[in-house]
Short mmCIF file of C-alpha atoms in Angstrom, two decimals:
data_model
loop_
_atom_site.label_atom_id
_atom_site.label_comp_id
_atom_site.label_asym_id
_atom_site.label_seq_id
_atom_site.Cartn_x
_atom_site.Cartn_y
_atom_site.Cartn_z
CA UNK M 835 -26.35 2.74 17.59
CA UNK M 836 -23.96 5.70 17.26
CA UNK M 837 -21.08 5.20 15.32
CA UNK M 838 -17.65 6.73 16.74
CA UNK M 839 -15.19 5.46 14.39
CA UNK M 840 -15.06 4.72 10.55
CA UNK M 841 -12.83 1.94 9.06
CA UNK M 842 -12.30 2.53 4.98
CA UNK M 843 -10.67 0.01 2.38
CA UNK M 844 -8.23 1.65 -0.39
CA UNK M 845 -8.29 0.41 -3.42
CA UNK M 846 -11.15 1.63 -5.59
CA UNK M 847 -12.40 3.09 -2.45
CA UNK M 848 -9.99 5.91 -1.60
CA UNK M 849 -7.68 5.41 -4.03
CA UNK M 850 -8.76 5.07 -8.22
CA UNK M 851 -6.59 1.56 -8.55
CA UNK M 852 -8.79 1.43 -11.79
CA UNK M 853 -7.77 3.95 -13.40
CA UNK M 854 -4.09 3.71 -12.59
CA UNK M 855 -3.90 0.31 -14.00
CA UNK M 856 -5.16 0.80 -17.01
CA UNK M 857 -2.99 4.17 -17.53
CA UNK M 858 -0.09 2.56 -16.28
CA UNK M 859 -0.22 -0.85 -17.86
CA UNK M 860 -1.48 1.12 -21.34
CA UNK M 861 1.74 3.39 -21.25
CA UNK M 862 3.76 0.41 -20.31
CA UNK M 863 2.64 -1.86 -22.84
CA UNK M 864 3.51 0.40 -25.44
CA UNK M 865 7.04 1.23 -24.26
CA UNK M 866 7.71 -2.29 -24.28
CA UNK M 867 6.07 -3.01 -27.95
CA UNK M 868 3.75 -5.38 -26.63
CA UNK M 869 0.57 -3.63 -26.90
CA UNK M 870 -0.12 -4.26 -30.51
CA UNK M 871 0.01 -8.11 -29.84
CA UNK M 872 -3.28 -7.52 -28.18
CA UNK M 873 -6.55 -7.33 -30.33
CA UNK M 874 -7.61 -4.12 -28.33
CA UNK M 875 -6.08 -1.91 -25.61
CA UNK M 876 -9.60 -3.21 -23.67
CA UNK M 877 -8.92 -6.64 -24.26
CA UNK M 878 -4.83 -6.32 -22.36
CA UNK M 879 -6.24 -4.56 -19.52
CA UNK M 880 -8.96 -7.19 -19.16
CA UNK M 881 -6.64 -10.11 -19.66
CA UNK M 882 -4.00 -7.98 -17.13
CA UNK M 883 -7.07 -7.53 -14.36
CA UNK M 884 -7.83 -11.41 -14.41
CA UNK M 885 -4.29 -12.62 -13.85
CA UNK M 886 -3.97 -9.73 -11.02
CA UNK M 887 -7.08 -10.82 -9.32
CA UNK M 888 -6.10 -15.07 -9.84
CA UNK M 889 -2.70 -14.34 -8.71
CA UNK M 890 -3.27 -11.78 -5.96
CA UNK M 891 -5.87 -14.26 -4.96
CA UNK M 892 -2.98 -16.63 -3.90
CA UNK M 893 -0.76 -14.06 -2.71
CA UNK M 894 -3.91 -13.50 0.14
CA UNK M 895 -4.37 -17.44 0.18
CA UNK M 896 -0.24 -17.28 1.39
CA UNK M 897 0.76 -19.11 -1.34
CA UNK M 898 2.81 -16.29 -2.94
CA UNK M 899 4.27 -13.65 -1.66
CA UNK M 900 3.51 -9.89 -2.71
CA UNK M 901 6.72 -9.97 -4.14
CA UNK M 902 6.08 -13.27 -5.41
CA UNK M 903 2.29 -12.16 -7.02
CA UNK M 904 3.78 -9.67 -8.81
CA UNK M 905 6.50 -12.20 -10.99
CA UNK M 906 3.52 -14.56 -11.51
CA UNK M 907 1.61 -12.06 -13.45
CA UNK M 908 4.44 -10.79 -15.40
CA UNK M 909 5.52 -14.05 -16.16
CA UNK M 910 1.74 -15.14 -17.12
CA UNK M 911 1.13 -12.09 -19.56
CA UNK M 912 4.80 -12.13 -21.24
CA UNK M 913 3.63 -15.76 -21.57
CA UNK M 914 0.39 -15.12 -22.92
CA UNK M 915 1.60 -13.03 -25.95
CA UNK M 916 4.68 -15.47 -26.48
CA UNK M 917 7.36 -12.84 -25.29
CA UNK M 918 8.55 -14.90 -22.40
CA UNK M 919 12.41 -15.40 -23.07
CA UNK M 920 12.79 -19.41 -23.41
CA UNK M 921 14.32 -21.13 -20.64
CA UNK M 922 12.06 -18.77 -18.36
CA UNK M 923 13.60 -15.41 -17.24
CA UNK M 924 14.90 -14.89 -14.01
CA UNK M 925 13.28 -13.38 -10.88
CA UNK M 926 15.39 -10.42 -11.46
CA UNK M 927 13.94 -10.30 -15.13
CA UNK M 928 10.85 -10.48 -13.98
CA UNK M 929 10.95 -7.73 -11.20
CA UNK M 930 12.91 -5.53 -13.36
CA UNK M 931 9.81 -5.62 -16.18
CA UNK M 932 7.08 -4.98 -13.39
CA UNK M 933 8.99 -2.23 -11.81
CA UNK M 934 9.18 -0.85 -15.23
CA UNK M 935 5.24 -1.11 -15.21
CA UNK M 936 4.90 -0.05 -11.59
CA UNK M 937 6.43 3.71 -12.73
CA UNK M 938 4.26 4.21 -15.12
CA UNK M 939 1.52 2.76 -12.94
CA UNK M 940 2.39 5.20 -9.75
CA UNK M 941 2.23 8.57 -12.31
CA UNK M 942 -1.30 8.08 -12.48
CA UNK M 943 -1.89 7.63 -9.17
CA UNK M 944 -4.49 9.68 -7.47
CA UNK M 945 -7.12 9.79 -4.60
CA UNK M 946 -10.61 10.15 -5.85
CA UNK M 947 -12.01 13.57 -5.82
CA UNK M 948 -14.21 12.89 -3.25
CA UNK M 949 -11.81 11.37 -0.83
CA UNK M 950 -9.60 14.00 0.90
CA UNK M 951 -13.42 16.54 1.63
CA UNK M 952 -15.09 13.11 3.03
CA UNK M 953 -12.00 12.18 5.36
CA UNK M 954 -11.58 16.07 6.67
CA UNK M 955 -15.24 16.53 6.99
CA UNK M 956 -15.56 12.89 9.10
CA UNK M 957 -12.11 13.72 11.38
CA UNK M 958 -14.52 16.14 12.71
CA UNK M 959 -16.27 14.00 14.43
CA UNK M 960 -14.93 9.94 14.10
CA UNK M 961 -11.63 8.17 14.60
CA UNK M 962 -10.64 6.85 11.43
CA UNK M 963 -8.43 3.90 9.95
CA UNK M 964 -8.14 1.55 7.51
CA UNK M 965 -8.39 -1.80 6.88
CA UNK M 966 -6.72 -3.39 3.43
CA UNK M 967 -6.06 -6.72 1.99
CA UNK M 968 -2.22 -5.74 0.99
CA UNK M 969 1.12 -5.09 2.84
CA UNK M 970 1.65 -2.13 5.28
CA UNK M 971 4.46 -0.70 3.85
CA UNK M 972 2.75 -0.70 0.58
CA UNK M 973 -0.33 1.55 1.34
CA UNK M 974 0.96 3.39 3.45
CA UNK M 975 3.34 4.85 0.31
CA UNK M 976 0.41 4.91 -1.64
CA UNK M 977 -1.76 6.74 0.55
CA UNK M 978 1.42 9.22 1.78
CA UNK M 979 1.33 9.62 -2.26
CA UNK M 980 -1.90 10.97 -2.67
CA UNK M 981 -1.95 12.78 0.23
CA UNK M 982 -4.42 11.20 2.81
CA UNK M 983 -2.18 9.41 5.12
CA UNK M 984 -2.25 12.12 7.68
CA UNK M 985 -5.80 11.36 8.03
CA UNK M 986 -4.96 7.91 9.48
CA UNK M 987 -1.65 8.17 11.34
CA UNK M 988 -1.00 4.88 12.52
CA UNK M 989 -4.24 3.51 12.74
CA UNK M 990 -3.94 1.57 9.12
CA UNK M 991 -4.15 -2.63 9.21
CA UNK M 992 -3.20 -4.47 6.39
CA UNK M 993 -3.83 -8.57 5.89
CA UNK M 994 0.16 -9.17 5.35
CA UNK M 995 0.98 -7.97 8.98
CA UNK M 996 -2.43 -9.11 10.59
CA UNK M 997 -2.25 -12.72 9.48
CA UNK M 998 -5.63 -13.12 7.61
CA UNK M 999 -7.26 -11.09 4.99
CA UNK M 1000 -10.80 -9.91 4.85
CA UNK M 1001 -13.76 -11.07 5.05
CA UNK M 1002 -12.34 -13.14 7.77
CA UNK M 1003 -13.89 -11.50 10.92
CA UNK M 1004 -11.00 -10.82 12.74
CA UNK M 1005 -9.07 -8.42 10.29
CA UNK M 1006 -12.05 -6.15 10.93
CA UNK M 1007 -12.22 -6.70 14.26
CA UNK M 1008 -8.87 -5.79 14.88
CA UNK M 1009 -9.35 -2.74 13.12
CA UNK M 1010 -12.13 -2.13 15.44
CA UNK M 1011 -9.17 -2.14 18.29
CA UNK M 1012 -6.72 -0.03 16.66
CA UNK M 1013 -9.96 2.77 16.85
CA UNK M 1014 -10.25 1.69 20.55
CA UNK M 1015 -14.02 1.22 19.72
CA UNK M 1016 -16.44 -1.57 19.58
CA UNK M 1017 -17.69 -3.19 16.23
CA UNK M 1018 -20.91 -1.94 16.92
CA UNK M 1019 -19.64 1.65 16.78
CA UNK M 1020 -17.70 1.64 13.55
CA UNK M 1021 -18.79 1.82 10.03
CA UNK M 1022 -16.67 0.25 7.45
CA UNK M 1023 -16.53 1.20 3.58
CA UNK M 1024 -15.33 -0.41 0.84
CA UNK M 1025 -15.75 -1.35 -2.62
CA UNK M 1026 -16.08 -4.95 -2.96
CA UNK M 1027 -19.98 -6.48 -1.83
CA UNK M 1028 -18.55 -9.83 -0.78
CA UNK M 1029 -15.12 -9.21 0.32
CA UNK M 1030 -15.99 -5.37 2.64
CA UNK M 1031 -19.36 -5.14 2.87
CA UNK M 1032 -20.55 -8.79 3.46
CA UNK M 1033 -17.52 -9.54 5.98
CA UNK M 1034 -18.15 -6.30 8.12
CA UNK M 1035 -21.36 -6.58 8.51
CA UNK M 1036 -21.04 -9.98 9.56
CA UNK M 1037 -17.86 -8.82 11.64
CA UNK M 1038 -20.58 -6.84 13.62
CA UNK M 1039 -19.64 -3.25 11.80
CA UNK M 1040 -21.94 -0.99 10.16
CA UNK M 1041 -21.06 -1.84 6.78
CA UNK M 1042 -21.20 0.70 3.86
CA UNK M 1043 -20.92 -0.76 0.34
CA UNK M 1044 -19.67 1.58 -1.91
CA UNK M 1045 -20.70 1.02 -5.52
CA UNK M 1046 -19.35 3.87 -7.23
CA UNK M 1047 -19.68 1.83 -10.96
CA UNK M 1048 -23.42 1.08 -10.44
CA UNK M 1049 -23.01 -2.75 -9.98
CA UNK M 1050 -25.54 -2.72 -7.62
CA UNK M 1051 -28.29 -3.01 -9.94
CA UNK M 1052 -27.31 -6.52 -10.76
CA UNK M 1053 -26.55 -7.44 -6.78
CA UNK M 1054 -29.72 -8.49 -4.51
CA UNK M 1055 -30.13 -6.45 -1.77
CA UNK M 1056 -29.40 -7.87 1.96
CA UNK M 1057 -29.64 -6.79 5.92
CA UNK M 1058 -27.40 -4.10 7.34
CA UNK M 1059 -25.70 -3.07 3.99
CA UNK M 1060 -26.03 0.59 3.31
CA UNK M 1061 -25.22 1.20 -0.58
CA UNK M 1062 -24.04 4.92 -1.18
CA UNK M 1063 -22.61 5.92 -4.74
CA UNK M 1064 -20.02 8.73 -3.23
CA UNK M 1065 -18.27 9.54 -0.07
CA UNK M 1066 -19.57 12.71 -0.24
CA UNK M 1067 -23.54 10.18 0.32
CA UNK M 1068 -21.39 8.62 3.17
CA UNK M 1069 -20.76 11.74 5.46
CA UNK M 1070 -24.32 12.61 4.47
CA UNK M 1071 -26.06 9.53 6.00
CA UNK M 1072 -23.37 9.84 9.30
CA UNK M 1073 -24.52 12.57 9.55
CA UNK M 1074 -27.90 12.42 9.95
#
């Protein structure tokens, strides 16, 4: 089937989340005099990624709000190295110490090198959009950031907004519509095997999996998953 359209995910995908966490919480850490209570800078970040993904887990399950996410882990890691004010800091407290994390965060942010060639080379010849487990308002200043919004205009879906995040079917279906194009006719990318790759391919999409770290070794292969290591592999194989 031809494909028309192309459907990406953000984080990790077109955007290095990685790396800006770990710079930003890092830098943050150490203004703060915190990072020394850990045994290793490796052993905060680690600690910081699995509150984020437990806690952003229930912000997607609608039992916190983004807002509401972001308290939860500060209040969890202040907790964790026994810095948490007694009597339990306010939500201003809170969302005053993650902003203060979020700035050092955004001056590391940065599309991956390979992003802003792949996305002019496929407007060529493919509508293209995105589809991301997050708020609207929220990528869209992070992809206006790192200059690949313009690729996009206003065809970018977010689970907040659309009601449901992925793999449910219908975020990527209604991605689908916002191209104006059939499932059949759109490829979708993303970084995550269960969450992108499984769900649009059983959305109905031609589902790219994009395992930039290598993972793949330890993952079984399956029916109608393409694994590519780059974007630059992706415009490749749409190409041909």
């Amino acid at each position: 089937m031809t494909v028309r359209g192309v459907l990406f995910d953000i984080d990790d995908t077109l955007f290095d989340y990685s790396t800006s966490e770990r710079v930003g919480l890092l830098k943050h850490l150490a203004a703060e005099e915190l990072l020394e209570l850990f045994p290793s800078p490796a052993d905060a970040v680690a600690l910081w990624r699995q509150i984020m993904e437990e806690e952003y887990t229930r912000f997607l399950a609608g039992e916190l709000t983004f807002a509401g996410q972001q308290l939860a882990r500060a209040r969890r890691l202040l907790a964790h190295v026994g810095r948490l004010p007694a009597g339990d800091p306010s939500d201003d407290a809170l969302s005053v110490w993650f902003a203060r994390y979020t700035t050092f965060r955004k001056s590391a942010w940065a599309a991956f090198p390979d992003a802003a060639p792949a996305l002019s080379s496929l407007a060529a010849r493919y509508q293209l959009g995105v589809v991301s487990n997050s708020t609207l308002a929220h990528q869209r200043e992070k992809l206006h950031a790192i200059g690949l919004l313009d690729h996009f205009g206003d065809a970018v879906l977010c689970s907040e907004e659309h009601g449901a995040p992925k793999p449910d079917p219908g975020i990527f279906l209604a991605g689908c519509a916002l191209l104006g194009l059939p499932p059949h006719q759109v490829a979708y990318v993303g970084d995550k095997y269960d969450v992108d790759a499984c769900g649009a391919r059983d959305a109905g999409l031609r589902a790219y999996w994009l395992d930039r770290t290598g993972a793949g070794a330890d993952v079984p292969g399956a029916d109608g998953i393409t694994v590519i290591t780059s974007l630059d592999e992706l415009v490749t194989l749409l190409a041909a």
